[in-house]
Every structure is written in structure tokens, then in C-alpha cells.
Coordinates of N, CA, C and O in Angstrom, one line a residue:
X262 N -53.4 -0.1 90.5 CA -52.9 -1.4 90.1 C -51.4 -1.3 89.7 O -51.1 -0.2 89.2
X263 N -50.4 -2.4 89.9 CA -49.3 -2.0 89.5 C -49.0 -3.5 88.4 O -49.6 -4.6 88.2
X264 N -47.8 -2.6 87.9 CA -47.7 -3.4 86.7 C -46.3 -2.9 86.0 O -45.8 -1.8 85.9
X265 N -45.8 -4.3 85.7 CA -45.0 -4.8 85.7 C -44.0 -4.3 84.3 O -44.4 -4.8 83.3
X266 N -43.0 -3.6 84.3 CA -42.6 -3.1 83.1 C -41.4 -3.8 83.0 O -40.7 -3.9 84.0
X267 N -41.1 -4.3 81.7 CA -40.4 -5.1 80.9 C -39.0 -4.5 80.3 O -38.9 -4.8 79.1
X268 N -37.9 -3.7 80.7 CA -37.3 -3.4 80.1 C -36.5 -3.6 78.3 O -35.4 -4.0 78.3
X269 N -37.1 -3.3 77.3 CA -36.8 -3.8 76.1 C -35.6 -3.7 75.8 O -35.3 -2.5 75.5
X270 N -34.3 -4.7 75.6 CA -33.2 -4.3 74.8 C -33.2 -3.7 74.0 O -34.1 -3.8 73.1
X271 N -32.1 -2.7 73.7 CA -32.2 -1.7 72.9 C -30.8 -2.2 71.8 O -30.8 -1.7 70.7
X272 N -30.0 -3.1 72.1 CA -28.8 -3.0 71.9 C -29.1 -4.4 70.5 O -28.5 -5.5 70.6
X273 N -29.8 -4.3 69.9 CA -30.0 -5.4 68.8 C -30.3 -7.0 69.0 O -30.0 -8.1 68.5
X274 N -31.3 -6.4 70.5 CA -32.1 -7.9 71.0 C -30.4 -8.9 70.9 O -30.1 -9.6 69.9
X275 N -29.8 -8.7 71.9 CA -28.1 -9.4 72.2 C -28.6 -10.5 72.8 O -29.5 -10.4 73.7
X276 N -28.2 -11.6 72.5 CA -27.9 -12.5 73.3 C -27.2 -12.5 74.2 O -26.2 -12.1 73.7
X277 N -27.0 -12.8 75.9 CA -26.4 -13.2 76.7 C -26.1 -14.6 77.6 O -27.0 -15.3 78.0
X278 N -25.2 -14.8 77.8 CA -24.7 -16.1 78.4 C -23.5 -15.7 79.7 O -22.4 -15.1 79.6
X279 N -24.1 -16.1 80.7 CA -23.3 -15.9 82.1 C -22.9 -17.4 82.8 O -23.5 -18.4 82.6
X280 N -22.1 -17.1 83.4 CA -21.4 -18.6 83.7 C -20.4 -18.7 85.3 O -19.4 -18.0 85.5
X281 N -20.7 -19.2 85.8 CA -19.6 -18.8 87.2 C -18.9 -20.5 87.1 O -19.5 -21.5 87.1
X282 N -17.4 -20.5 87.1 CA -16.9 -21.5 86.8 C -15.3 -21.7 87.7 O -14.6 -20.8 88.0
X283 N -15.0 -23.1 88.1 CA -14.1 -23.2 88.9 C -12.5 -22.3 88.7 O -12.2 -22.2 87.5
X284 N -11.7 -21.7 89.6 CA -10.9 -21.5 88.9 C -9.7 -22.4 89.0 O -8.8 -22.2 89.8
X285 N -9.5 -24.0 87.8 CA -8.9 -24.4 88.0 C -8.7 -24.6 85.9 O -9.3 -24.2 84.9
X286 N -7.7 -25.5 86.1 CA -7.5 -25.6 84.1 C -8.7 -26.5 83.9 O -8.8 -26.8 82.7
X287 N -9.6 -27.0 84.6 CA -10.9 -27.8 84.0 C -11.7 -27.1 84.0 O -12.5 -27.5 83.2
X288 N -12.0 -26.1 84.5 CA -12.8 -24.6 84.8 C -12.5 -23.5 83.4 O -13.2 -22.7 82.7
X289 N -11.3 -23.7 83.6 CA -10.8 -23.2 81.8 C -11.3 -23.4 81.3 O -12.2 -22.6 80.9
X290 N -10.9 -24.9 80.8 CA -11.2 -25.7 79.0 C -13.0 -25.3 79.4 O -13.8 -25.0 78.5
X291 N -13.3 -25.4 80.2 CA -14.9 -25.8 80.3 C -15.2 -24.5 79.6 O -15.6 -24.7 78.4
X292 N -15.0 -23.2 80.1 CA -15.7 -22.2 79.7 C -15.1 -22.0 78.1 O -15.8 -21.1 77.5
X293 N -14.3 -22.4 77.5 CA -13.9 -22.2 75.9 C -14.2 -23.5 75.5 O -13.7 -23.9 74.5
X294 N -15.1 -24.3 76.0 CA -16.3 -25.1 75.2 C -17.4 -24.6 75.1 O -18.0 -24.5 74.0
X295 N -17.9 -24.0 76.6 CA -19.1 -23.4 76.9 C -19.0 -22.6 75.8 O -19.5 -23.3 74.9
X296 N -18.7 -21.5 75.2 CA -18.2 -20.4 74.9 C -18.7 -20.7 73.5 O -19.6 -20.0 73.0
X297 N -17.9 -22.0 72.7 CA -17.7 -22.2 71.8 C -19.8 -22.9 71.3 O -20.5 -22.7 70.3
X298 N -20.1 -23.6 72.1 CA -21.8 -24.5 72.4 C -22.7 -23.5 72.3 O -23.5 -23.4 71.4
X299 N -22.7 -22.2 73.5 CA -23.1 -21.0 73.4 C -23.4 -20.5 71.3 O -24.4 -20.7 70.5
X300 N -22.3 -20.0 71.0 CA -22.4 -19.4 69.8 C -22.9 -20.9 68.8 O -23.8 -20.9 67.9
X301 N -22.5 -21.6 69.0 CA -23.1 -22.3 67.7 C -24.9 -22.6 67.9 O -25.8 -22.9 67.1
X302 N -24.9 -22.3 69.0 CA -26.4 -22.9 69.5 C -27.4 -21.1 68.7 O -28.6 -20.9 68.4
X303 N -26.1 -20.0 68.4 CA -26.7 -18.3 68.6 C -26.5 -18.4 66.5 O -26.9 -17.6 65.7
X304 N -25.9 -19.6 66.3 CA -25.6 -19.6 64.8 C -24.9 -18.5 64.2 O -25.1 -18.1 63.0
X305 N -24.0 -18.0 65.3 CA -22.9 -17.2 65.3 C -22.1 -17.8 64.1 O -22.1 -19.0 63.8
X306 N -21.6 -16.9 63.4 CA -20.4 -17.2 62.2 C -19.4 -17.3 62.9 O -18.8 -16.9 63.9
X307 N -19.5 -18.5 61.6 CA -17.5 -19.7 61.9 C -16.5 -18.9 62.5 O -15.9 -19.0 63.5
X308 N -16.4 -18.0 61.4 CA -15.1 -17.1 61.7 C -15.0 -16.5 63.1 O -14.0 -16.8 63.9
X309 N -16.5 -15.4 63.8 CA -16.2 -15.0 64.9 C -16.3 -16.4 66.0 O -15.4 -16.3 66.8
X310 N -17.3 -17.8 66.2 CA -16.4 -18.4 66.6 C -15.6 -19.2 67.4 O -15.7 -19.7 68.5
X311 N -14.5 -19.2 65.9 CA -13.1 -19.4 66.1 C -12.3 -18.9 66.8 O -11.4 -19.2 67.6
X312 N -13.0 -17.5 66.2 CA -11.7 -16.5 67.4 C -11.9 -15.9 68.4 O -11.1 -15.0 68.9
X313 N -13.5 -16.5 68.8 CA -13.8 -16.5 70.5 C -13.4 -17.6 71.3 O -13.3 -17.7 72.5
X314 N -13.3 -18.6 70.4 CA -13.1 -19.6 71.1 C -11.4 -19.3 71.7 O -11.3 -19.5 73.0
X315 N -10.1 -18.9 70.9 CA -9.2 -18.7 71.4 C -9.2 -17.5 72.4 O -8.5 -17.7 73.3
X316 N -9.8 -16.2 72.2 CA -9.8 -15.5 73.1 C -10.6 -16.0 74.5 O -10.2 -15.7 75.6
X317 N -11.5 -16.7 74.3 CA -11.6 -17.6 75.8 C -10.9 -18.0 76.2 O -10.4 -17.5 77.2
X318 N -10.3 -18.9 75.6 CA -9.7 -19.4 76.4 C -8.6 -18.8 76.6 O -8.7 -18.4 77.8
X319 N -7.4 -18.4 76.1 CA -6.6 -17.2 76.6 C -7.2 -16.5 78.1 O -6.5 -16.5 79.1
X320 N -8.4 -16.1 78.1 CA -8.8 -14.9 79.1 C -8.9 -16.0 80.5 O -8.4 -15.9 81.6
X321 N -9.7 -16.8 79.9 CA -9.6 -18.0 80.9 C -8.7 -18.5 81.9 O -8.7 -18.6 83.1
X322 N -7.7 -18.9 80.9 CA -6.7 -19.5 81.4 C -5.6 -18.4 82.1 O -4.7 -18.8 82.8
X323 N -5.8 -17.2 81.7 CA -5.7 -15.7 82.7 C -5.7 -16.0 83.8 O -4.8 -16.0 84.6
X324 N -7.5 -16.3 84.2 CA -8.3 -16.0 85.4 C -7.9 -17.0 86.3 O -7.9 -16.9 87.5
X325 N -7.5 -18.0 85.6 CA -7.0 -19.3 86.8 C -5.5 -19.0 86.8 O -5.0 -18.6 87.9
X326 N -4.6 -19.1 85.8 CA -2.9 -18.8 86.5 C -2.9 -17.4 87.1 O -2.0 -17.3 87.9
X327 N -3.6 -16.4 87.0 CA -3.5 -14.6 87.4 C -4.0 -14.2 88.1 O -3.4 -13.4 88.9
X328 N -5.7 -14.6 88.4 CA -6.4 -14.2 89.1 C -7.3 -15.2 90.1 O -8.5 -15.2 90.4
X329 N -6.5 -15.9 90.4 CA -7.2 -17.0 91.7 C -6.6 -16.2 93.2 O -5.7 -15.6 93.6
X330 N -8.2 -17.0 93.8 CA -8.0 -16.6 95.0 C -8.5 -17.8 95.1 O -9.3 -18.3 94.3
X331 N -8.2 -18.5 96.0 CA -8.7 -19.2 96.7 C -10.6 -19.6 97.2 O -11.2 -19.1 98.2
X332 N -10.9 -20.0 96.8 CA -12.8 -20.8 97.3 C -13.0 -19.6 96.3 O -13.8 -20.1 95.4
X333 N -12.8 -18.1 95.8 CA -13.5 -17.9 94.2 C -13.6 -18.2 93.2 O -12.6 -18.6 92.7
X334 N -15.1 -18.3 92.2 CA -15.0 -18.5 90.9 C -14.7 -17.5 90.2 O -14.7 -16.4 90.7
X335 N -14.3 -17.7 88.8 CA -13.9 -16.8 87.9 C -16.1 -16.8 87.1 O -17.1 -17.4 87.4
X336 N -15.7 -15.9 86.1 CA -16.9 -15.6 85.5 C -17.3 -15.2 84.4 O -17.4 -14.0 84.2
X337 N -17.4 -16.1 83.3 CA -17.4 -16.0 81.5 C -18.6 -15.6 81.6 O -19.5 -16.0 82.4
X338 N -18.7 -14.3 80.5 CA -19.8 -13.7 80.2 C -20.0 -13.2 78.8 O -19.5 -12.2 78.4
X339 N -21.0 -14.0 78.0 CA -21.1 -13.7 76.4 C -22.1 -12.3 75.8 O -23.0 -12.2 76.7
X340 N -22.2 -11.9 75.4 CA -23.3 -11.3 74.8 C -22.6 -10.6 73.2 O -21.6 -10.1 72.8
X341 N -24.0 -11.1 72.6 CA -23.9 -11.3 70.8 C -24.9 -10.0 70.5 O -25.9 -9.7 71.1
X342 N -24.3 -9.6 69.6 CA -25.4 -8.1 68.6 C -25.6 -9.4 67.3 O -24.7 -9.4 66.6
X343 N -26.5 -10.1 67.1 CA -27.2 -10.5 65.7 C -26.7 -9.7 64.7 O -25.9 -9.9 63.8
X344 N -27.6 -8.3 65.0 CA -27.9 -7.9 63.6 C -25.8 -7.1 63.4 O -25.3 -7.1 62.3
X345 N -25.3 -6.8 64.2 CA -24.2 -6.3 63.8 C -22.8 -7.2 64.0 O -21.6 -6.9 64.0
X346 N -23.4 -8.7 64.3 CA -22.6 -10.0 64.1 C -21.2 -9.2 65.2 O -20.1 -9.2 64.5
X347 N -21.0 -8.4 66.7 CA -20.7 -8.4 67.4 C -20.7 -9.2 69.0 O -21.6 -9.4 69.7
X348 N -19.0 -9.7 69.2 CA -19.7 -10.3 70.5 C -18.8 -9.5 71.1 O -17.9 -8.8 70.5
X349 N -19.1 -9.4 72.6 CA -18.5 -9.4 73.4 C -18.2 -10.5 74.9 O -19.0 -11.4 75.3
X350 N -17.2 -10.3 75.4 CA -16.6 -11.4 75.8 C -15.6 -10.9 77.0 O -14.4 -10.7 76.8
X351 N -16.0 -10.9 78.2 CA -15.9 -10.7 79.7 C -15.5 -11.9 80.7 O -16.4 -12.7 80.9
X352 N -14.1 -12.1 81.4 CA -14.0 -12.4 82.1 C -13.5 -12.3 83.4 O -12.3 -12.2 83.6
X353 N -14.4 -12.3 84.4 CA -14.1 -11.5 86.4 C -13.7 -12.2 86.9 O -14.2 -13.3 87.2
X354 N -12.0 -11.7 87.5 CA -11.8 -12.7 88.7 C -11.6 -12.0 89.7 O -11.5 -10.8 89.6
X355 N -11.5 -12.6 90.5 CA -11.2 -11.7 92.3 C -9.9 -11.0 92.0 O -10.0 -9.8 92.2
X356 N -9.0 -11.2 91.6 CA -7.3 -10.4 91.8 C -7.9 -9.6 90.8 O -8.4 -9.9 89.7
X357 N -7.7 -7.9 91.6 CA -7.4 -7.0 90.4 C -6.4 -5.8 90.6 O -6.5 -4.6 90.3
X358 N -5.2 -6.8 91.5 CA -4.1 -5.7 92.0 C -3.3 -5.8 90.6 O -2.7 -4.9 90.1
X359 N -3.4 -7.2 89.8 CA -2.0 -6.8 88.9 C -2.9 -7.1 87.6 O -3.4 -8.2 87.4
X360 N -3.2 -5.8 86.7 CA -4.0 -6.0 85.7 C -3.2 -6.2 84.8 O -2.0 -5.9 84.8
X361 N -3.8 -7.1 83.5 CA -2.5 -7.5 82.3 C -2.6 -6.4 81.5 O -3.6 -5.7 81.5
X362 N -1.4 -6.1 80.7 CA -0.7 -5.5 79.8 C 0.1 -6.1 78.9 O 1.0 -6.8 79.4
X363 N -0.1 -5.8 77.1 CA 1.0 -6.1 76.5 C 1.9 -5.3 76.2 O 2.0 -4.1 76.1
X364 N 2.7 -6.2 75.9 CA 4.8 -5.6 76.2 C 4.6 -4.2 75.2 O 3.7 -3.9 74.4
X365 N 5.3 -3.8 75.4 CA 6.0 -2.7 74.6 C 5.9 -2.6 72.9 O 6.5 -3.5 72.2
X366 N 5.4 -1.8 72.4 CA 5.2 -2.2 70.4 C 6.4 -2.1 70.3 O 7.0 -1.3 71.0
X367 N 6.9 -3.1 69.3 CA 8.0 -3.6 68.9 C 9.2 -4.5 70.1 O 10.4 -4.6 69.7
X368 N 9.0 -4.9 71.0 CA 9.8 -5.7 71.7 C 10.2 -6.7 71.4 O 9.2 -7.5 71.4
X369 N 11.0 -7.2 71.2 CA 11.6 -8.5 70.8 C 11.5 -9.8 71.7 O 11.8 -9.8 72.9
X370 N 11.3 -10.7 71.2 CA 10.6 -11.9 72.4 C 11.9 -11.8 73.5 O 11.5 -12.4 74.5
X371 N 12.9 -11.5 73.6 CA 13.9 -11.6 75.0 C 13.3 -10.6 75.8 O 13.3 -10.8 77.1
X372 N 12.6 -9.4 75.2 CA 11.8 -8.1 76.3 C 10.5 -8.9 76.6 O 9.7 -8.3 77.2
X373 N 10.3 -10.0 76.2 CA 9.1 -10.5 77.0 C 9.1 -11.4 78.2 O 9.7 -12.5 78.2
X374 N 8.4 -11.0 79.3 CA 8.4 -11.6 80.5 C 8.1 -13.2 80.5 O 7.3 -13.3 79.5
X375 N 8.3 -14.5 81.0 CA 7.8 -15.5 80.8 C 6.7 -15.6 80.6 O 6.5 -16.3 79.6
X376 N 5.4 -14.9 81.1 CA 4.1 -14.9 80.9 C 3.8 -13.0 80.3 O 4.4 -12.0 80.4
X377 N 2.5 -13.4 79.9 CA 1.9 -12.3 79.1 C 1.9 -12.1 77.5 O 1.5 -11.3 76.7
X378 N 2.4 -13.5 77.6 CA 2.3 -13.5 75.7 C 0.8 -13.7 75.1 O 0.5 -13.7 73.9
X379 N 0.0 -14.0 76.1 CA -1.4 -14.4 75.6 C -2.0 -13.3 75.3 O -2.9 -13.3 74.5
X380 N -1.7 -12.5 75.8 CA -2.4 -10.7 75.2 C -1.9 -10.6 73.7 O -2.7 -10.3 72.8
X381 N -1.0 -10.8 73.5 CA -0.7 -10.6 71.9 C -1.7 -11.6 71.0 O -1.7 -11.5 69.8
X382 N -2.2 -12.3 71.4 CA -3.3 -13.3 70.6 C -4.5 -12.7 70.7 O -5.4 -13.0 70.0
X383 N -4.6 -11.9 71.7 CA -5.8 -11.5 72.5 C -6.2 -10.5 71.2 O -7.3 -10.4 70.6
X384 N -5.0 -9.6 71.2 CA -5.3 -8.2 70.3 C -5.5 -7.9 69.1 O -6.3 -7.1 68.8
X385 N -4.7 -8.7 68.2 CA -5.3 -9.1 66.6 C -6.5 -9.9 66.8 O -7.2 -9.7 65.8
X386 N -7.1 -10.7 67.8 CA -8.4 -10.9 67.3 C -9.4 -10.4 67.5 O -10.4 -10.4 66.7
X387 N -9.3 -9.6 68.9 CA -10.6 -8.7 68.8 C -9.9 -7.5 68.7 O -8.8 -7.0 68.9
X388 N -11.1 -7.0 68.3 CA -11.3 -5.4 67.8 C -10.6 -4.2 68.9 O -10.1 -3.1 68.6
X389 N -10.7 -4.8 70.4 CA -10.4 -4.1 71.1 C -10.3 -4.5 72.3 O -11.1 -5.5 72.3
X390 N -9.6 -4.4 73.5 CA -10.0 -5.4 74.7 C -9.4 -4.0 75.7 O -9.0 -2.9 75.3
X391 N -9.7 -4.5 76.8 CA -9.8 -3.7 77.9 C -10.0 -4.5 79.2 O -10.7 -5.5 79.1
X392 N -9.3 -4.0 80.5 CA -8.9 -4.4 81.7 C -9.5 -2.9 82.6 O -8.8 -1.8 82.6
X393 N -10.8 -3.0 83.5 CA -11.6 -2.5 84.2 C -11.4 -3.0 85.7 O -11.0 -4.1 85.7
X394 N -11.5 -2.6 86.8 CA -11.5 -2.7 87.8 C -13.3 -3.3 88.2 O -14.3 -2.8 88.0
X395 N -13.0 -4.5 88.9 CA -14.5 -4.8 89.2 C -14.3 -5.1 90.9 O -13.5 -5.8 91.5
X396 N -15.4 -4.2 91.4 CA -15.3 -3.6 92.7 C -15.4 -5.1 93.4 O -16.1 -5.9 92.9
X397 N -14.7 -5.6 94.9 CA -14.4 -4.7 95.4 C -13.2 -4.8 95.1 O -12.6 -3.7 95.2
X398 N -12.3 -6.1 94.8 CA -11.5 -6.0 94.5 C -10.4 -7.4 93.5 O -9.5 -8.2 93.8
X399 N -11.5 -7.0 92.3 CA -11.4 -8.2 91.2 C -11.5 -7.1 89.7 O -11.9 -5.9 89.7
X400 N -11.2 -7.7 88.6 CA -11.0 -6.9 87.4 C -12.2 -7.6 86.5 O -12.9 -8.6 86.6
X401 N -12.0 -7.0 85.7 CA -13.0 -7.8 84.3 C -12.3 -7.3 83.0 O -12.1 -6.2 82.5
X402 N -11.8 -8.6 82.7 CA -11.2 -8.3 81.0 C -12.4 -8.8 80.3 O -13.2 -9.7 80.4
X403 N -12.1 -7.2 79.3 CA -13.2 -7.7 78.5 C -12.3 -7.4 76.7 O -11.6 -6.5 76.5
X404 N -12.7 -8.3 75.7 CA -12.8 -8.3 74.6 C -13.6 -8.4 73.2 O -13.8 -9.5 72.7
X405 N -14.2 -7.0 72.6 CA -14.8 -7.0 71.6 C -14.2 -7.6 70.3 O -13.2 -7.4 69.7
X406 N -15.2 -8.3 70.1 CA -14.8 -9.4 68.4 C -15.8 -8.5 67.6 O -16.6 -7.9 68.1
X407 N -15.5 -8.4 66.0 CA -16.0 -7.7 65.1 C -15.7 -8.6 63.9 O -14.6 -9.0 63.6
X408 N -16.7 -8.7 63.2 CA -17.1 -9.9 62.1 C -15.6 -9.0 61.2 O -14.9 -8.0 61.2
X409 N -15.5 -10.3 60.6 CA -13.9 -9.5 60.0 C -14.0 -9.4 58.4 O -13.0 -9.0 57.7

């Protein structure tokens, strides 16, 4: 007889939320509502969020001015630790030739390029972020939030 085995999360029964969304600025705002509906529905604390809500949309609005390609969606992805009030917070778009980076520690806003200022909002609020290659040839920024 066979039978069917259930993989058990290990990682503090996490919530997840996945999303495939236009890449356009309505495709934006949408997923830093979604984002925002998500956690209040997970009764996520105020604080974390608030400051998922800005790092959405930041990452968002990334994926549509940075990472469009043409007929792709971009791709918001939540997942919450309950018990260690951890989210994390992933977003995939097709372009992963020019990955972001922020400027130089200590650069003075004239050493800042017109764009890329949104990583500096990015980095005081989560705990940590990171820029991965997602095959075959799209990236996934992702940013950990940590109850503060």
C-alpha cells in the first residue's frame, strides 16, 4: 500500500504567501498592500509590518524600474516564523545581469548614482538582505526583518 507522507515544517510552522504580479507601478503598489493584508491577516506586529511594508515596496518597485523584461512577472514571496516574530521577504525578477548594491559606507549623496538609494532604506530595516542569482537568468532579492 502506499502512502502519502506529509512533510512537517520544521522552521516554526512559517507562514507562507507567494504571489506572481504585473511588472508595472500597479503591480508594485499591489504587492506592498498584498504584503501589508498578508501580515495583518498572520497578526504580525505593527512594528514588523510597517517595515515590510516599506521594504516591499522598495523591492518592488526594484523589480519593475530594474528588472523588467517584457510579458514577465515579477514574484512577492512572504514567509513569517510566529514563534521567533521573523519575516522574510523575496522578490524574483527575470533581469539578473545587474544585481543592486549600496554605495560605498560613507559616500556623500553627490557619490550617489540617480538611482539606488532605495537599498539604504532597505538596510536599517532589515536585519540583513541579499541579492542571489535565480536561474536561468533572473535574481531574487531577498530581505530578513527581525522584531526590533
Amino acid at each position: 500500500m502506499d502512502h502519502l507522507v506529509i512533510p512537517v515544517n520544521t522552521r516554526s510552522h512559517a507562514h507562507t504567501f507567494t504571489q506572481l504580479l504585473s511588472p508595472t507601478r500597479r503591480g508594485a503598489r499591489l504587492a506592498r498592500l498584498l504584503a501589508v493584508t498578508q501580515l495583518h491577516t498572520w497578526e504580525a506586529p505593527q512594528d514588523l509590518t510597517e517595515r515590510a511594508e516599506l521594504v516591499v515596496g522598495e523591492l518592488a518597485a526594484n523589480a519593475v524600474l530594474h528588472g523588467l523584461v517584457p510579458g514577465r512577472c515579477f514574484r512577492l514571496s512572504l514567509a513569517l516564523e510566529p514563534t521567533a516574530g521573523r519575516l522574510r521577504v523575496e522578490v524574483v525578477n527575470a533581469r539578473g545581469e545587474s544585481p543592486p548594491r549600496l554605495p560605498a559606507a560613507g559616500a556623500g549623496p553627490e557619490a550617489l548614482p540617480d538611482g539606488g538609494r532605495g537599498l539604504l532604506l532597505v538596510a536599517p530595516l532589515s536585519g540583513r538582505w541579499e541579492c542571489v542569482p535565480y536561474p536561468p537568468g533572473g535574481k531574487t532579492v531577498r530581505a530578513e526583518l527581525s522584531p526590533s
